[in-house]
Amino acid sequence: SVGKTSFVTTSLSLVLWLSLFCVHQKSATAFTSTIHRNPFHFVPSSSVTTSARCNKHLLKMSSSTSTNNPSGENALVTSQDDMQQAKAFISKAISAGAPAYNAGDIEGCARIYKSTALKISPLLSMPLKVPLEEEIALQNDNDDNMEVAWAFRRQFDTIMEYQPPFLPASSSPTDRKYKLEKFTPQQLPEQPWNVMDNVMGGVSQGQWISNTNTFVGTTSLANNGGFASLRWRFPTLQNWCFAKGIYFRNIKHSQPSKHTFRLLVKDTTCEQIRGANFKVVFANPQEEEQEESDSIIYIPFTAFNQMEQMGRQLSGPVFNPTAVSEIGIMAIKPSVVGDFELTISEWGLYAPDDNPNDDANTTSQNINDVTVKVAAATNDKDGDSERLHCFEIRRKVFIEEQEVPQDIEVDGKDDEAIHILAYSKDVDGNIVPCGTARLLVDNDVEGNKVAKIGRVAVLKDYRSKGIGRQIMEYSVQHLNSVVKCQRVKLGAQTHAIPFYESLGFKIMEDVDEYIDAGNVPHRDMEQVFFS
């Protein structure tokens, strides 16, 4: 039949495409191995020199014109469409050039790379365009085709991996429109834990000198290594909903015209995937410290828009600043090879300075103002069970506000449930219960633990402060790491679906919309935990 023929033809086409893809991948690997000429794929010294030279151009151009304002805008960043087009040309060139090289046609590989360099140059921003055009001029009369191919391949790798660094934005304290909230010893442990490339066999080293806030060490390319990092685990999840981003004040580091560093953060979604985090690049290219200016690097949360795992991009939500579990700094090749040193005078969070008189802030919540925990069934110091606080919050929200019938709200499942309770400060500074959720755990037909989150409620005066999100994040983390569930479900009121989607839940398409809890439309949603 036509349908069957079409299916067979499509299948054969797919097999052929996969075969060609595998050939290209194998050829590209062979190309790399041929040039590196050793079993560990060490980067040769000539490659390091060129990478450092390229990086120096990137920083020099960035420092001369970049404003690096807190919105994350950078005048040197090319349009996303142009950059994607340039990368597409590079990918096409490598897929053609690598097989040519391995077939012995080194001249053909060099010709493909050179023509691609000329093609992509107009598409690039200045920090990438200048070193590429210098390389084009340098290789124009070079008769060594292997050297030409190598030179352009290094340029292509730099372009593919490039992230424009966040740079200092000099301003006086009187000009600053942001309120700075320095990280305190209560938030960050004095000594971070080290994550080095020895997890992959590398030999790089790094340490934190706490009395000077200095990260010092050496990155080594031996054994295919090349990074050193420090990680601070927060004792409790951080809710940074009041802030716009993270700032560094008056940093200085080794080789200012060459070295760049990474700032990394993890939220509860990252905690579900081994090695996952969000990273951005920052640097201070000033050769000398500016004594009279207050040099601050602003890095907005919106810059953390791509989750990755050991350099591999992952699909998933963007960084969630209301459930932060970890922060860190990293030195990594090719921008840092050899000895390095980074001193941070101060770092923390920046937020809009909407209240110059610094009165009590009642419109946003810091993690220090909110506590989320599993509610105890025993009595507290006032003789009240924490679970009774949960029931009272639900009564006010569901029965009084939403007019859910009491016989539906009180369903007889509370005794077997895990109850989550959130505390916050009221207008007088008293710690009071303000939000809750209920977790029901059961086994599916295959014996896997499955949980359902329900009865999520926050008192009216405490909404729009990130507390509901913090309750959900805590609940998901508790079910994943403590209860060891395989997946979690919930019945979402339809108006709240975008909120739950931002937490990683997906609509269960095999279940239609239904009416529940007193004539309120719902959709079932689910999140599967990573093993």
XYZ file of C-alpha atoms in Angstrom:
531
model
C 0.000 0.000 0.000
C 1.035 3.633 -0.355
C 1.148 4.083 3.430
C 3.357 1.042 3.886
C 5.687 2.075 1.037
C 5.954 5.563 2.469
C 6.792 4.166 5.901
C 9.512 1.872 4.484
C 10.990 4.719 2.428
C 10.999 7.016 5.456
C 12.594 4.325 7.601
C 15.359 3.701 5.036
C 15.968 7.433 4.778
C 16.261 7.672 8.539
C 18.738 4.771 8.655
C 20.807 6.392 5.882
C 20.783 9.734 7.681
C 21.873 8.116 10.956
C 24.637 6.257 9.119
C 25.935 9.481 7.617
C 25.686 11.201 10.992
C 27.715 8.436 12.629
C 30.333 8.652 9.842
C 30.643 12.401 10.411
C 30.880 11.930 14.158
C 33.539 9.232 13.728
C 35.436 11.360 11.236
C 35.335 14.371 13.513
C 36.740 12.238 16.338
C 39.463 10.927 14.064
C 40.292 14.497 13.027
C 40.689 15.520 16.651
C 42.791 12.469 17.494
C 44.999 12.948 14.434
C 45.804 16.529 15.316
C 46.289 15.948 19.050
C 48.460 12.883 18.346
C 48.081 11.277 21.775
C 45.601 8.946 23.477
C 44.475 11.496 26.082
C 43.464 14.257 23.623
C 45.728 16.784 25.356
C 45.414 20.304 23.975
C 48.803 21.095 22.373
C 50.694 24.161 23.540
C 50.064 25.955 20.250
C 46.340 25.588 20.828
C 46.605 27.065 24.306
C 48.560 30.040 22.990
C 45.978 30.759 20.330
C 43.064 30.335 22.760
C 44.694 32.765 25.164
C 45.292 35.238 22.340
C 41.667 34.985 21.246
C 40.493 35.398 24.816
C 42.631 38.506 25.248
C 40.909 40.072 22.242
C 37.494 39.147 23.590
C 38.140 40.836 26.922
C 39.917 43.837 25.456
C 37.041 44.565 23.084
C 34.440 43.926 25.780
C 36.092 46.190 28.350
C 36.385 49.052 25.886
C 32.713 49.338 25.008
C 30.527 47.083 27.134
C 28.203 48.759 29.617
C 27.203 45.525 31.376
C 24.211 47.127 33.003
C 22.116 45.153 35.503
C 19.558 44.216 32.881
C 22.165 41.946 31.373
C 22.318 43.815 28.064
C 25.646 43.873 26.261
C 26.234 46.070 23.233
C 28.769 43.596 21.895
C 26.388 40.668 21.669
C 25.349 39.885 18.116
C 21.735 39.046 17.349
C 20.678 35.536 18.275
C 19.680 34.771 14.673
C 23.082 35.843 13.324
C 24.930 33.849 15.958
C 22.857 30.739 15.284
C 23.462 31.136 11.551
C 27.206 31.450 12.123
C 27.198 28.326 14.275
C 25.210 26.459 11.638
C 27.839 27.372 9.008
C 30.589 26.167 11.364
C 28.828 22.852 12.021
C 28.387 22.320 8.290
C 32.046 23.147 7.649
C 33.293 20.700 10.292
C 31.005 17.910 9.033
C 32.541 18.356 5.557
C 36.082 19.344 6.520
C 36.773 16.585 9.047
C 36.037 13.698 6.624
C 38.114 15.473 3.956
C 41.037 15.760 6.353
C 40.835 12.109 7.390
C 40.643 11.059 3.746
C 43.966 12.839 3.154
C 42.496 15.934 1.520
C 44.013 18.378 4.007
C 44.020 21.134 1.382
C 40.286 20.641 0.868
C 39.668 20.831 4.620
C 41.695 24.062 4.874
C 39.815 25.542 1.910
C 36.410 24.709 3.459
C 37.408 26.233 6.804
C 38.829 29.397 5.266
C 35.753 30.025 3.086
C 33.523 29.455 6.124
C 35.563 31.952 8.148
C 35.026 34.584 5.461
C 31.319 33.775 5.349
C 30.650 34.040 9.105
C 32.806 37.093 9.857
C 30.034 39.666 9.085
C 27.652 37.763 11.369
C 29.806 38.039 14.502
C 30.039 40.627 17.236
C 33.292 42.522 17.599
C 34.925 40.355 20.303
C 34.655 37.367 17.969
C 35.034 39.156 14.641
C 38.364 40.888 15.353
C 40.446 37.770 16.197
C 38.820 35.822 13.342
C 39.681 38.519 10.788
C 43.231 38.695 12.163
C 43.490 34.929 11.711
C 42.174 35.220 8.141
C 44.854 37.817 7.348
C 47.545 35.749 9.085
C 46.697 32.557 7.177
C 46.071 34.207 3.830
C 49.546 33.448 2.457
C 50.234 30.341 4.522
C 51.007 27.300 2.364
C 50.885 24.851 5.290
C 47.349 23.506 4.893
C 47.468 21.559 8.153
C 48.394 24.717 10.058
C 45.631 26.651 8.291
C 43.025 23.997 9.109
C 44.168 23.916 12.731
C 44.090 27.715 13.063
C 40.528 28.071 11.805
C 39.305 25.061 13.745
C 40.511 26.711 16.974
C 38.698 29.896 15.991
C 35.532 27.903 15.299
C 35.744 26.188 18.698
C 36.120 29.564 20.389
C 33.043 30.909 18.594
C 30.946 27.840 19.374
C 31.802 28.008 23.091
C 31.848 31.781 23.551
C 29.739 33.478 26.195
C 30.146 37.256 26.583
C 31.416 37.893 30.115
C 29.660 40.136 32.579
C 31.994 43.043 33.301
C 32.172 45.780 35.956
C 29.798 48.721 35.672
C 31.483 51.603 37.496
C 29.162 53.866 39.467
C 29.272 55.817 42.660
C 27.091 54.750 45.593
C 24.888 57.807 45.055
C 24.227 56.813 41.433
C 23.319 53.217 42.271
C 19.665 52.321 41.820
C 20.010 48.941 43.463
C 20.044 47.814 47.049
C 22.924 45.431 47.760
C 22.472 42.594 50.234
C 25.831 41.018 51.068
C 26.046 37.270 51.657
C 26.398 36.668 55.391
C 28.324 33.962 57.272
C 24.947 32.532 58.268
C 24.128 31.969 54.593
C 27.483 30.778 53.250
C 29.664 28.298 55.144
C 33.153 29.653 55.802
C 34.762 26.897 53.739
C 33.189 25.658 50.491
C 33.675 22.144 49.209
C 35.993 21.589 46.274
C 34.889 20.083 42.966
C 37.912 19.530 40.741
C 38.497 17.748 37.456
C 39.875 14.744 39.366
C 36.338 13.350 39.095
C 37.346 12.735 35.451
C 40.999 11.912 36.100
C 42.359 15.460 35.960
C 44.910 17.007 38.312
C 43.747 20.646 38.636
C 43.758 22.148 42.123
C 42.015 25.031 43.880
C 41.282 26.332 47.361
C 39.425 29.143 49.128
C 41.348 31.469 51.422
C 38.535 32.740 53.628
C 40.316 35.643 55.343
C 40.919 37.347 51.983
C 37.993 35.875 49.983
C 40.443 34.516 47.424
C 40.084 31.541 45.096
C 43.569 30.360 44.122
C 44.779 27.320 42.237
C 45.979 25.789 38.983
C 44.058 24.342 36.065
C 45.873 21.598 34.199
C 45.112 20.063 30.814
C 46.621 16.740 31.887
C 44.365 13.689 31.549
C 41.837 15.743 29.590
C 41.185 17.904 32.652
C 41.030 21.651 32.932
C 38.771 23.004 35.678
C 38.711 23.811 39.372
C 35.635 24.963 41.267
C 34.296 25.799 44.707
C 30.718 25.144 45.845
C 28.780 26.587 48.774
C 25.764 24.529 49.845
C 23.108 26.598 51.578
C 21.936 25.111 54.898
C 18.330 25.737 53.791
C 16.768 26.499 50.425
C 17.156 30.174 49.539
C 14.183 32.224 48.378
C 15.594 35.129 46.383
C 12.312 36.325 44.879
C 12.930 39.858 46.189
C 16.182 40.244 44.210
C 17.074 40.789 40.555
C 20.392 38.999 40.567
C 23.851 38.433 42.042
C 26.579 41.062 42.302
C 30.364 41.069 42.740
C 32.053 44.160 44.159
C 35.646 45.164 43.395
C 36.942 41.831 42.161
C 40.482 41.439 40.854
C 42.141 38.442 39.325
C 45.193 37.070 37.578
C 45.878 37.962 33.942
C 42.974 40.439 33.638
C 43.185 40.589 29.840
C 42.920 36.804 29.483
C 41.221 35.109 32.424
C 37.463 34.785 32.793
C 35.608 32.856 35.492
C 32.228 31.148 35.867
C 29.510 31.797 38.426
C 27.272 28.775 38.863
C 23.989 28.271 40.698
C 21.756 25.282 41.393
C 18.056 25.128 42.184
C 15.893 22.193 43.188
C 15.396 21.142 39.573
C 19.174 20.806 39.218
C 19.224 18.692 42.368
C 17.233 16.029 40.512
C 19.905 15.651 37.804
C 23.432 14.645 38.741
C 25.939 17.348 37.811
C 23.345 19.840 36.545
C 23.649 23.591 37.119
C 23.411 27.020 35.496
C 26.560 29.020 34.587
C 27.502 32.495 33.377
C 30.893 34.079 32.654
C 32.300 37.116 34.471
C 35.617 38.980 34.523
C 37.336 42.237 35.390
C 39.658 43.110 32.473
C 41.059 46.220 34.193
C 44.820 45.927 34.438
C 44.900 48.091 37.565
C 42.432 48.457 40.404
C 40.423 51.661 40.209
C 40.772 53.093 43.691
C 38.243 55.914 43.325
C 35.401 53.961 41.710
C 33.085 51.355 43.159
C 33.367 48.584 40.567
C 30.375 46.237 40.581
C 29.453 43.355 38.286
C 25.684 42.805 38.104
C 24.514 39.375 36.936
C 20.704 39.127 36.559
C 18.891 35.874 37.285
C 17.569 35.990 33.717
C 21.113 35.251 32.487
C 20.828 31.750 33.979
C 18.547 30.569 31.192
C 20.216 27.318 30.128
C 20.652 24.332 32.396
C 23.709 22.218 31.619
C 25.378 19.030 32.748
C 29.186 18.927 32.412
C 29.046 21.236 29.398
C 26.050 19.517 27.782
C 22.915 21.612 27.441
C 19.767 20.169 28.996
C 16.142 20.888 28.225
C 14.251 22.142 31.232
C 13.015 25.236 33.042
C 15.138 28.330 33.565
C 16.762 29.064 36.917
C 14.289 29.358 39.794
C 15.520 32.020 42.274
C 12.934 31.048 44.876
C 14.509 27.621 45.539
C 18.312 27.972 45.434
C 20.394 25.169 46.884
C 23.964 25.989 45.864
C 26.260 28.675 44.479
C 29.824 28.362 43.215
C 32.713 29.807 41.223
C 34.838 28.045 38.626
C 38.071 28.451 36.683
C 37.998 26.429 33.460
C 39.885 25.991 30.199
C 40.414 27.503 27.683
C 40.134 30.909 29.362
C 42.115 29.808 32.443
C 45.052 27.445 31.944
C 47.788 27.307 34.577
C 47.971 29.335 37.788
C 45.069 31.619 38.657
C 43.869 33.833 41.494
C 40.482 35.521 42.011
C 39.787 37.862 44.941
C 36.205 38.917 45.697
C 35.888 41.968 47.919
C 32.165 41.323 48.406
C 29.310 39.440 46.806
C 25.617 38.992 47.399
C 22.220 39.885 45.925
C 21.009 43.126 44.367
C 17.399 44.293 44.359
C 15.528 47.415 43.208
C 16.001 50.188 45.766
C 12.291 50.938 45.979
C 12.567 51.941 49.607
C 15.448 54.406 50.073
C 14.528 54.936 53.730
C 15.204 51.225 54.329
C 11.956 50.757 56.227
C 10.692 47.285 57.019
C 10.042 45.494 53.769
C 6.614 43.941 53.819
C 6.285 43.203 50.096
C 9.044 40.636 49.680
C 10.375 37.697 51.608
C 13.960 36.683 52.294
C 14.755 33.086 53.106
C 15.544 34.208 56.655
C 11.911 35.294 57.039
C 10.383 32.024 55.837
C 10.695 28.518 57.235
C 9.182 25.468 55.539
C 9.106 22.120 57.341
C 7.219 18.899 57.839
C 4.485 19.664 60.365
C 4.772 17.736 63.600
C 1.733 16.006 65.080
C 2.902 16.813 68.609
C 2.051 20.020 70.410
C 4.230 23.111 70.104
C 5.167 25.465 72.939
C 1.674 27.022 72.883
C 0.001 23.662 73.152
C -1.109 23.619 69.509
C -0.305 20.839 67.076
C 1.481 22.073 63.938
C -0.955 19.980 61.950
C -3.794 22.019 63.450
C -2.144 25.111 61.981
C -2.236 23.398 58.574
C -5.926 22.565 58.967
C -6.742 26.143 60.038
C -4.979 27.617 56.989
C -6.883 25.257 54.716
C -10.175 26.170 56.387
C -9.601 29.883 55.790
C -8.480 29.471 52.197
C -10.670 26.680 50.857
C -13.840 26.783 52.966
C -14.119 30.511 53.714
C -12.518 32.087 50.599
C -13.236 29.552 47.874
C -16.467 28.231 49.423
C -15.453 24.590 49.129
C -17.936 22.436 51.101
C -16.485 21.214 54.369
C -17.337 17.580 53.646
C -15.171 17.791 50.512
C -12.281 19.601 52.180
C -12.226 17.204 55.147
C -11.919 13.895 53.260
C -10.607 11.525 55.927
C -7.090 11.245 54.459
C -5.277 13.660 56.769
C -4.177 11.041 59.286
C -2.157 9.133 56.689
C -0.662 12.227 55.054
C 2.576 14.204 55.388
C 1.696 17.828 56.141
C 3.968 20.717 55.124
C 3.842 23.977 57.074
C 5.386 27.379 56.247
C 6.095 30.095 58.798
C 6.762 33.766 58.096
C 6.829 37.110 59.864
C 3.695 39.191 60.237
C 3.676 43.012 60.140
C 4.714 43.116 63.796
C 7.648 40.779 63.272
C 6.034 37.762 64.903
C 6.653 34.316 63.393
C 3.292 32.901 62.332
C 2.068 29.939 60.237
C 1.042 31.147 56.785
C 0.986 28.276 54.270
C 0.575 24.527 53.932
C 0.434 21.521 51.620
C -0.529 17.862 51.997
C 1.469 14.908 50.647
C -0.130 11.502 50.112
C 2.191 8.587 49.301
C 1.139 5.216 47.856
C 2.505 2.414 45.665
C 1.493 1.882 42.040
C 0.805 -1.517 40.504
C 4.531 -2.031 39.870
C 5.429 -1.289 43.494
C 6.923 2.163 42.817
C 6.288 4.958 45.294
C 3.966 7.592 43.868
C 2.997 10.777 45.695
C 0.235 13.294 45.307
C 0.590 16.910 46.420
C -2.641 18.618 47.358
C -4.306 21.163 49.612
C -1.670 23.787 48.744
C -2.762 27.007 50.422
C -1.233 30.344 51.473
C -3.069 32.897 53.606
C -4.200 35.972 51.691
C -1.851 38.457 53.400
C 1.199 36.347 52.502
C 0.601 35.759 48.805
C 2.729 37.087 45.934
C 5.837 36.669 48.072
C 7.125 33.358 46.724
C 5.884 31.345 49.707
C 3.652 29.056 47.658
C 6.524 28.252 45.334
C 8.804 27.585 48.291
C 6.247 25.191 49.781
C 6.033 23.347 46.467
C 9.797 23.180 45.993
C 10.254 21.885 49.532
C 7.515 19.293 49.006
C 8.998 18.035 45.740
C 12.487 17.844 47.220
C 11.199 16.005 50.324
C 9.333 13.457 48.216
C 12.334 12.938 45.965
C 15.248 12.831 48.428
C 13.612 11.672 51.692
C 10.559 9.627 50.744
C 12.292 8.333 47.570
C 9.266 8.555 45.293
C 9.540 7.804 41.579
C 7.020 10.425 40.543
C 4.604 12.952 41.995
C 1.162 14.020 40.830
C -1.211 16.833 41.659
C -4.623 18.104 40.682
C -4.117 21.706 39.604
C -6.834 24.315 39.487
C -6.730 25.409 35.849
C -5.807 29.024 36.648
C -2.683 27.748 38.479
C -1.387 25.491 35.671
C 1.360 27.952 34.540
C 2.635 28.109 38.130
C 2.977 24.323 38.356
C 4.500 24.133 34.864
C 7.238 26.511 36.031
C 8.014 23.952 38.747
C 8.556 21.164 36.226
C 5.073 19.591 36.224
C 3.443 18.581 32.954
C -0.241 18.140 32.146
C -1.288 14.489 31.943
C -2.805 14.512 28.462
C -4.574 11.181 28.978
C -6.756 12.746 31.713
C -9.373 15.312 30.702
C -10.262 18.434 32.648
C -12.623 17.704 35.531
C -14.575 19.511 38.233
C -13.393 19.098 41.806
C -13.410 20.870 45.178
C -16.721 22.617 44.951
C -17.232 23.216 41.217
C -13.619 24.291 40.488
C -12.096 23.054 37.148
C -8.890 21.000 37.521
C -6.256 19.238 35.390
C -4.016 16.407 36.581
C -0.293 17.115 36.325
C 2.782 14.952 36.932
C 6.528 15.204 37.478
C 8.807 12.176 37.037
C 11.961 12.203 39.127
C 15.350 11.492 37.588
C 16.986 8.363 38.945
